Coordinates of C-alpha atoms in Angstrom, one line a residue:
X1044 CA -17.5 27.3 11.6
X1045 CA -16.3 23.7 13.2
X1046 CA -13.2 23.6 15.2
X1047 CA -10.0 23.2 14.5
X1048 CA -8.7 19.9 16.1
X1049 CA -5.3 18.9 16.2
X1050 CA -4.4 15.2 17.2
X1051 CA -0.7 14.9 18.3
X1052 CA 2.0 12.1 18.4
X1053 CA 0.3 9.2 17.3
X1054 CA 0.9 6.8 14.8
X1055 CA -1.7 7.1 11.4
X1056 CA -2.6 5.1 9.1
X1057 CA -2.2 6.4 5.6
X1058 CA -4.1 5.9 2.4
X1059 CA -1.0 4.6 1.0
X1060 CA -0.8 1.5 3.7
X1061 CA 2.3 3.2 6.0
X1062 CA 2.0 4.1 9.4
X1063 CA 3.7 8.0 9.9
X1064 CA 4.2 8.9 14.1
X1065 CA 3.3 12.4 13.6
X1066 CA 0.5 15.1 13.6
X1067 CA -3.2 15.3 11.7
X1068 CA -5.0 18.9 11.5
X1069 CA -8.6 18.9 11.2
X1070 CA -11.0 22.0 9.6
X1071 CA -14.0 22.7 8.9
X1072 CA -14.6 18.6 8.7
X1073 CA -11.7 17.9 6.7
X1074 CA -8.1 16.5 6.9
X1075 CA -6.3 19.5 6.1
X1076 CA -2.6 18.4 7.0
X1077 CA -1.1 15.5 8.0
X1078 CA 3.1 15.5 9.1
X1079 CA 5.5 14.1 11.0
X1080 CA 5.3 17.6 13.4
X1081 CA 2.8 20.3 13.2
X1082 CA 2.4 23.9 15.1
X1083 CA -0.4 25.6 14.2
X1084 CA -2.7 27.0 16.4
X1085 CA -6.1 25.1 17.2
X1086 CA -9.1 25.1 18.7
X1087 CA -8.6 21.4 20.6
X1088 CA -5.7 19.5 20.7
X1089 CA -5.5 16.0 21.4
X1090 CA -2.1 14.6 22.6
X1091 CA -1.4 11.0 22.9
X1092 CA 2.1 11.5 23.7
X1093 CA 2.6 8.3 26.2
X1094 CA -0.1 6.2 24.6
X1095 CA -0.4 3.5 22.2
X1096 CA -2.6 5.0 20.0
X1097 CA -3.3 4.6 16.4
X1098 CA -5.7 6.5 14.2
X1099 CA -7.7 4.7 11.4
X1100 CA -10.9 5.6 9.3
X1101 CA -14.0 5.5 10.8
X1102 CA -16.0 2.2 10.6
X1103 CA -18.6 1.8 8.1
X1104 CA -21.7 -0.3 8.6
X1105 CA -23.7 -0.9 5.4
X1106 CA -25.9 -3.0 6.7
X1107 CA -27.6 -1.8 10.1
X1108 CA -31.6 -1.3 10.5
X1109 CA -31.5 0.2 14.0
X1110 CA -29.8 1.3 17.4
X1111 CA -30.9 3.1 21.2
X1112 CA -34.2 2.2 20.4
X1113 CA -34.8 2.9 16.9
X1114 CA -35.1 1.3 14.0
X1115 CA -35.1 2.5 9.3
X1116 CA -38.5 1.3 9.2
X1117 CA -40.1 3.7 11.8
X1118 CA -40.0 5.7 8.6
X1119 CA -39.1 8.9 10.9
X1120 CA -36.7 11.3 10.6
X1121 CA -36.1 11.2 14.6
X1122 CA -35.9 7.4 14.2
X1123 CA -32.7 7.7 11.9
X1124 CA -31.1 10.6 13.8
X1125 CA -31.3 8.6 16.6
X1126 CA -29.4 5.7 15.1
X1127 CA -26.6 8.1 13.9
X1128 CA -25.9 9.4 16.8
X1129 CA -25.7 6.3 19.1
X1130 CA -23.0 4.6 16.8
X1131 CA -19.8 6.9 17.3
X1132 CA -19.9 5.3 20.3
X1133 CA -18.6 2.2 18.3
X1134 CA -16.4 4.0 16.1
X1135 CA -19.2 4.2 13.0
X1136 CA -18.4 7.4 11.9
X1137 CA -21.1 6.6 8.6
X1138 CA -23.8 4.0 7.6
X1139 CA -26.6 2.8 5.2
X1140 CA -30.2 2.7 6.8
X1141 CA -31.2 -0.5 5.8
X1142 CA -34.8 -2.1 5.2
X1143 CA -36.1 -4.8 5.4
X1144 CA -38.6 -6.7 3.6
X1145 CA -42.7 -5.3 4.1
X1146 CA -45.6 -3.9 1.9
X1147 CA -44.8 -1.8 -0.7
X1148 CA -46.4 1.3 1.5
X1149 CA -43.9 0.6 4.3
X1150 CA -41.0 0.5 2.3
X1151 CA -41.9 4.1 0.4
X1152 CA -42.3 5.6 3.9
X1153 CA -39.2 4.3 5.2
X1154 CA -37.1 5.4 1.9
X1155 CA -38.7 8.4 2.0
X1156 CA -38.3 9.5 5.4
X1157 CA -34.4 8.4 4.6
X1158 CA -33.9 10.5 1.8
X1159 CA -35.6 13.5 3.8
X1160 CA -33.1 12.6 7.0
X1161 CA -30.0 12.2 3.5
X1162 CA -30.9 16.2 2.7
X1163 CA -31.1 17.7 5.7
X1164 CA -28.7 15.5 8.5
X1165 CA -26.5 17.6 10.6
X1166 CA -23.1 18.5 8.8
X1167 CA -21.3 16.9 11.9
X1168 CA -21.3 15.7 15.4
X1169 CA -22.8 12.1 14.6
X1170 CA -22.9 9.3 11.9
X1171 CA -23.3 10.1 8.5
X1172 CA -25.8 8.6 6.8
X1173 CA -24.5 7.5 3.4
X1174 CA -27.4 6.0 1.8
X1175 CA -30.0 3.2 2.5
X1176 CA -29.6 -0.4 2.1
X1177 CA -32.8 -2.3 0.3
X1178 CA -32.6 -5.4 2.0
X1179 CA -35.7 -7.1 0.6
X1180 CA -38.6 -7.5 -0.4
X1181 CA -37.0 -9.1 -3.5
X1182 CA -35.5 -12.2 -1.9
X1183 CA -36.3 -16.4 -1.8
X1184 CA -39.6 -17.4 0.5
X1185 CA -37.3 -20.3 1.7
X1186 CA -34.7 -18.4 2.9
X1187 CA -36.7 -15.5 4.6
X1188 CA -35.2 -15.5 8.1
X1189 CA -36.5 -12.9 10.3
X1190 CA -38.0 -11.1 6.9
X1191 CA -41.7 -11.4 7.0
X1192 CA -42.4 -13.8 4.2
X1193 CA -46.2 -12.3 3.3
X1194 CA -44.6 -9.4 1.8
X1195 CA -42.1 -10.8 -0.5
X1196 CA -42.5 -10.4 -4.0
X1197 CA -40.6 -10.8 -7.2
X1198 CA -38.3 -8.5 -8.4
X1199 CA -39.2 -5.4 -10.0
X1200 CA -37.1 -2.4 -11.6
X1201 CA -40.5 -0.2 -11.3
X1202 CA -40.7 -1.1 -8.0
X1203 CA -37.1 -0.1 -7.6
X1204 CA -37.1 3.0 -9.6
X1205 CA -40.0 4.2 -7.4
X1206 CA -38.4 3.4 -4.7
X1207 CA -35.2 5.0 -5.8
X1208 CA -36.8 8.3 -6.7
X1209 CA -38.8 8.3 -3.6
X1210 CA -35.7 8.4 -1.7
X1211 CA -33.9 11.3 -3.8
X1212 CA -31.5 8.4 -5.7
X1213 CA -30.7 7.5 -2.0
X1214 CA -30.3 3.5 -2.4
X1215 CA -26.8 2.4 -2.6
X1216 CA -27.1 -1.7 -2.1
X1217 CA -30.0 -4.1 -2.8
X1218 CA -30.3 -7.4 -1.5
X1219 CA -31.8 -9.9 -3.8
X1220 CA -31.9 -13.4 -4.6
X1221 CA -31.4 -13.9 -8.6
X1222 CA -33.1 -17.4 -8.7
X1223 CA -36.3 -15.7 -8.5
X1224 CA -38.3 -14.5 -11.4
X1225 CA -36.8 -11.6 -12.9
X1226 CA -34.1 -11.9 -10.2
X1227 CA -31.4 -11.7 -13.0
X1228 CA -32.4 -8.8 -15.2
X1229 CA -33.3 -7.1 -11.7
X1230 CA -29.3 -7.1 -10.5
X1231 CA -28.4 -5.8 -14.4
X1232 CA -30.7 -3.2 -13.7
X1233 CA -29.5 -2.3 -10.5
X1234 CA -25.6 -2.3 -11.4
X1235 CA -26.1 -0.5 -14.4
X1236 CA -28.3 2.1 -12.2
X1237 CA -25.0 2.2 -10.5
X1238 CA -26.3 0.6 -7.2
X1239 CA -24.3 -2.2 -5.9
X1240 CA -25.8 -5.5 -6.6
X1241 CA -25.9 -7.8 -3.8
X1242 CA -26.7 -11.4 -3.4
X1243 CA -28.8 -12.5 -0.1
X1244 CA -32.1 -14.3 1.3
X1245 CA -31.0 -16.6 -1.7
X1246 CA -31.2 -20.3 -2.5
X1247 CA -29.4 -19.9 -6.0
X1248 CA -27.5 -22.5 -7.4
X1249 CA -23.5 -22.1 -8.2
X1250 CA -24.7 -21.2 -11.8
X1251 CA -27.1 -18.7 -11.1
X1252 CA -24.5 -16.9 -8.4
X1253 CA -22.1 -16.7 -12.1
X1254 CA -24.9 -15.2 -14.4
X1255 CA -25.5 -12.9 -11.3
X1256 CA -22.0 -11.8 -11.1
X1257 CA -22.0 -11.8 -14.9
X1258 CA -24.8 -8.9 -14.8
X1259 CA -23.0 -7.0 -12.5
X1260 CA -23.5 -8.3 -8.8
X1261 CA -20.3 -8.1 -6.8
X1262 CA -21.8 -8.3 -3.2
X1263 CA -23.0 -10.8 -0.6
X1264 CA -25.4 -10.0 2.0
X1265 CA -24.7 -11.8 5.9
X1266 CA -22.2 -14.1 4.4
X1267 CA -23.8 -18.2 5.6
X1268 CA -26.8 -16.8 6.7
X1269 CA -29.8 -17.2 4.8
X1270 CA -28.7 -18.4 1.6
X1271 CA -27.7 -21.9 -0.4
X1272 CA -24.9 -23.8 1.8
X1273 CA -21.8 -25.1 0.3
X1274 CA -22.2 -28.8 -1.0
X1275 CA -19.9 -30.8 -2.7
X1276 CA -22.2 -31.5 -5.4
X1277 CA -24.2 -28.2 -5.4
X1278 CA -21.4 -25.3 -4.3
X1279 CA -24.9 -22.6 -3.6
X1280 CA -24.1 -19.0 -3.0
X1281 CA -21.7 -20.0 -0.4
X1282 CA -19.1 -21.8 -2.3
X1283 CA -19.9 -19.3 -5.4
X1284 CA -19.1 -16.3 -2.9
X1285 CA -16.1 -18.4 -1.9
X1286 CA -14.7 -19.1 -5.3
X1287 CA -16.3 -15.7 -7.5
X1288 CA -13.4 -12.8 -6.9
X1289 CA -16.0 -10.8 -8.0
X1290 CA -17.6 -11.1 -5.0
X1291 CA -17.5 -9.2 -2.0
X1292 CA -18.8 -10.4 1.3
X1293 CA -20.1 -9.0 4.7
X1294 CA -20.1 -11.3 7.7
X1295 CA -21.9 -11.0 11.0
X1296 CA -19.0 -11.9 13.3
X1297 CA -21.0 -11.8 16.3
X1298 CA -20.3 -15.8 16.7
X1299 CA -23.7 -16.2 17.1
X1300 CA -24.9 -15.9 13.9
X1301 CA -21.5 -17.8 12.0
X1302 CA -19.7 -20.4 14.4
X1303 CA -16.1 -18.8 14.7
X1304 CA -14.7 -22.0 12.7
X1305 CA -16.4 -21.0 9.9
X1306 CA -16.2 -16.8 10.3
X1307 CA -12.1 -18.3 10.0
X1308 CA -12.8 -20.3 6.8
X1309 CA -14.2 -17.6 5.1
X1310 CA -11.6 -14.9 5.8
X1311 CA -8.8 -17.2 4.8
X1312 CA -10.4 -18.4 1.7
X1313 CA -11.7 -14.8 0.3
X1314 CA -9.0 -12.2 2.5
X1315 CA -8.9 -9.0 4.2
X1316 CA -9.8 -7.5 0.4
X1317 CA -13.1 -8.7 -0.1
X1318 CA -13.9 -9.1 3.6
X1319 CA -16.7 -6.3 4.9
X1320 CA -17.7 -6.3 9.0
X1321 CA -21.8 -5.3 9.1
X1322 CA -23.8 -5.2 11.9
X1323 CA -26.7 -6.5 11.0
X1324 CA -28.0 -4.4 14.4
X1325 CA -31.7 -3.7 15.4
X1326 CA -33.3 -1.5 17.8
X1327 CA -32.4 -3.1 20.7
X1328 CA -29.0 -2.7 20.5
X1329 CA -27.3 -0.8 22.8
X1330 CA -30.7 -1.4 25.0
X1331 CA -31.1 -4.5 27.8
X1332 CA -32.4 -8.0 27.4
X1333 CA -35.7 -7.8 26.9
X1334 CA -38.7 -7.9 24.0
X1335 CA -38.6 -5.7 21.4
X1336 CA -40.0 -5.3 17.5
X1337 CA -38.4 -6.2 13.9
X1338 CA -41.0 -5.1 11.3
X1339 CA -43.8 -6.3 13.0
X1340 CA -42.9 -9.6 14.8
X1341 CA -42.0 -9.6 18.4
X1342 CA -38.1 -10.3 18.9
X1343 CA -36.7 -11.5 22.3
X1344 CA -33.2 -10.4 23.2
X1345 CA -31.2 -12.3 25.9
X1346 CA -27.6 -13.2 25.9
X1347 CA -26.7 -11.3 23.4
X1348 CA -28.7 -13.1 20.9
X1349 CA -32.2 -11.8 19.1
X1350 CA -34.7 -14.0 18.2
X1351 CA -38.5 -14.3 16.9
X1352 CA -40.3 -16.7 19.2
X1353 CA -39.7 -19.6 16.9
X1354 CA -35.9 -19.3 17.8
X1355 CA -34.8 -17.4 14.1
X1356 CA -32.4 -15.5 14.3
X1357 CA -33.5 -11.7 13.7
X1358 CA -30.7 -9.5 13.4
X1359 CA -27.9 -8.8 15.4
X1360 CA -27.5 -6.6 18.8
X1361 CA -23.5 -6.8 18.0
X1362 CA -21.5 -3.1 17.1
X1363 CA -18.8 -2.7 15.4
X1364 CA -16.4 -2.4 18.1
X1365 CA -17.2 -5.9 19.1
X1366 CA -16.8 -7.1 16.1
X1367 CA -13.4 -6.0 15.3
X1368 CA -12.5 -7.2 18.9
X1369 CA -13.6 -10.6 18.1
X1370 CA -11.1 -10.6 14.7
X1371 CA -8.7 -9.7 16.4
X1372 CA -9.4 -12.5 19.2
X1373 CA -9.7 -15.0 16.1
X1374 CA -7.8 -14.1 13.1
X1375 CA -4.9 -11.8 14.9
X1376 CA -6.0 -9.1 12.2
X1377 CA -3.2 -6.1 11.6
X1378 CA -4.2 -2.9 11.5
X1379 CA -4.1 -2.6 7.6
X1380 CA -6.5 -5.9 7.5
X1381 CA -8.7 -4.0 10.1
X1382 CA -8.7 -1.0 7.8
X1383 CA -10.1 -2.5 5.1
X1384 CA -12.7 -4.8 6.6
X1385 CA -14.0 -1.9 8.3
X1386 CA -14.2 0.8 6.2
X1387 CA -12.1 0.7 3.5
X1388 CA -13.5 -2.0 1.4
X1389 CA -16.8 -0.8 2.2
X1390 CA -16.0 3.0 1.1
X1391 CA -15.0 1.5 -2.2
X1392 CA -18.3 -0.8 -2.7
X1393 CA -20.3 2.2 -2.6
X1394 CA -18.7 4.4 -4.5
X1395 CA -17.8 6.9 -1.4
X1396 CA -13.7 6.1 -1.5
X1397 CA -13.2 9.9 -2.8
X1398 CA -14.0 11.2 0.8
X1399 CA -14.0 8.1 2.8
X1400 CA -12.5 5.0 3.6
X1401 CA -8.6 6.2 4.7
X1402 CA -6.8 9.1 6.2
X1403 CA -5.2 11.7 3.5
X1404 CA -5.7 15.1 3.1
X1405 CA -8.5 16.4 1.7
X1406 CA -10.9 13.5 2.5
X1407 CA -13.6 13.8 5.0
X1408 CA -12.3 13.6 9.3
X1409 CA -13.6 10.5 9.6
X1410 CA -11.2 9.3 12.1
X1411 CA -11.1 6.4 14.9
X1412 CA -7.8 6.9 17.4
X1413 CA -8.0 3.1 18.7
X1414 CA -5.8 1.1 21.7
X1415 CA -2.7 -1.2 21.2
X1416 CA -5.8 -3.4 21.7
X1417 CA -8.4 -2.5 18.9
X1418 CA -10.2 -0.7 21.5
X1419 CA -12.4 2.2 20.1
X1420 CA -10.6 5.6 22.6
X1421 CA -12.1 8.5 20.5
X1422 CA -14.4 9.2 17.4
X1423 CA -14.4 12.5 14.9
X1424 CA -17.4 12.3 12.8
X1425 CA -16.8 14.8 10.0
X1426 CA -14.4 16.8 12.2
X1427 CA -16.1 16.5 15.1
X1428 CA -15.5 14.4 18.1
X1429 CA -18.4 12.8 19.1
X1430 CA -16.9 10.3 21.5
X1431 CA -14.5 9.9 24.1
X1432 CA -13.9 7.0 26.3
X1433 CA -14.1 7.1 29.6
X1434 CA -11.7 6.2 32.0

């Protein structure tokens, strides 16, 4: 039986968008009572009485491919518990393992080895592992990035349903680009699967961004990176993910991968409701500058930036934390706009808001306790605290 945990005199932030200075009891990995005072007996108790604390719901990356060292593809169950437990240190308290684009035998071992890591992961103490991300191989040759172009190929709903069933119905997002050949009926099969449909590694027109959305896609992958730019005589994916309220978007707000100008543009134009933060994060994260490997290639990591030798960009080394730091640096985001870009919006995208995404009773302790300044103090994965900041 877990703990019981009791966090005192803080403020909280509710499902229902108010903030209540008060008490939250945690069992057996669940909220169990939230109120203004509360005098039950626990196991741990947590007082912030003093501080300028605030809990929120734990951050949710749906798009990360590897941590410490590790990385979805080492199609290993040690390579994904290895991931999931360096992120609490972030304030992930849940993630998709995410692909990337290689042959067909690669990507069954990697979706594989997720689903195996989906059925038997530890009940608590680290990052949940919501699902897997299936970014690739279905995507545009000319907008590959750091995705090894030799191993794309058109999109394929058996290639999918394998994939799927492989993974025990694991896959929660695709990325794919619907100008290509099949590309459309592929994101109606997908939806109507009831996987979200995302658009990315994509050099569709405006047009083709609508019939997407029009067969059910209502996600975009690494918002400006990798896909059709916004011109005033051909919108692309960008304007279309701009304009289309359909649409969903993540954004790598690392401000190497979008110039902060632009990470501004985007939040004012599509708002803290359809605004997602993703990682984007390969092994080396968390690990020093040095040279490391992204399905294959070699990637060089310096300055906070990771590259192939050509100079693409190849991922991210950013976390969560980081990320939020740098909205609030930029946009001046509240706490109910952090909320939702971190894991509110994302809960809802993938069909987890029942027992993630906010604080209420009854939902899963998924909990963050951060600063005055956005500063990650404490993490409960699944009512269990699996980080504490030092002092």
């Amino acid at each position: 039986m877990s703990k019981i945990i009791l966090l005192k005199q803080l403020m909280i932030y509710l499902e229902n968008e108010e903030l209540l200075y008060g008490d939250l009891l945690i069992e057996d990995g669940k909220i169990i009572r939230i109120a203004a005072s509360i005098s039950e007996p626990a196991d741990q108790i947590i007082d912030a009485s003093g501080e300028k604390w605030t809990a929120v719901p734990g951050f949710i990356d749906l798009h990360i491919h590897g941590a410490a060292g590790h990385d979805v593809m080492d199609a290993t169950y040690e390579a994904i518990d290895g991931i999931s437990r360096a992120l609490p240190a972030e304030g992930t308290t849940s993630f998709l393992a995410t692909t990337m684009t290689q042959s067909e035998e690669a990507i069954t071992r990697a979706v594989s080895a997720a689903g195996n890591f989906g059925k038997k992961q530890p009940a608590s103490g680290q990052a949940e592992m919501l699902g897997i991300h299936l970014e690739g191989p279905f995507i545009s040759p000319s907008k590959a990035g750091a995705q090894p172009s030799a191993f794309i190929t058109l999109p394929s709903n058996g290639l999918f349903d394998q994939w799927q069933k492989e993974s025990g119905g694991m896959i929660r997002l695709t990325t794919s680009a619907p100008e290509m050949e099949g590309g459309q009926t592929f994101i109606s099969h997908v939806s109507n699967s009831g996987v979200t449909a995302s658009i990315g590694h994509s050099d569709a027109a405006y047009s083709e961004v609508e019939q997407a959305v029009s067969n059910g896609a209502n996600h975009v992958t690494h918002l400006f990176n990798q896909m059709s730019p916004l011109h005033h005589r051909e919108p692309g994916v960008v304007g279309a993910s701009f304009l289309l309220n359909e649409l969903s978007v993540e954004m790598i707000v690392d401000f190497v991968h979008i110039d902060p100008n632009a990470v501004k543009l985007a939040y004012l134009t599509k708002g803290a409701d359809r605004t997602i933060l993703i990682t984007d994060a390969i092994r080396a994260k968390g690990l020093p500058d040095g040279k490391y490997d992204l399905g294959g290639q070699e990637v060089f990591v310096k300055d906070k930036e990771a590259r192939l030798s050509d100079g693409t960009l190849a991922g991210s080394i950013l976390t969560m934390q980081e990320a939020v730091l740098n909205m609030r640096k930029l946009i001046g985001i509240t706490i109910k706009e952090l909320v939702a870009i971190t894991s509110k919006n994302a809960a809802k995208q993938i069909g987890v808001w029942d027992r993630k995404g906010s604080i209420q009773e009854g939902k899963d302790a998924d909990i963050v306790i951060v600063s005055e300044h956005y500063d990650v103090v404490l993490t409960i994965c699944r009512g269990e605290i699996t980080f504490t900041k030092e002092e």
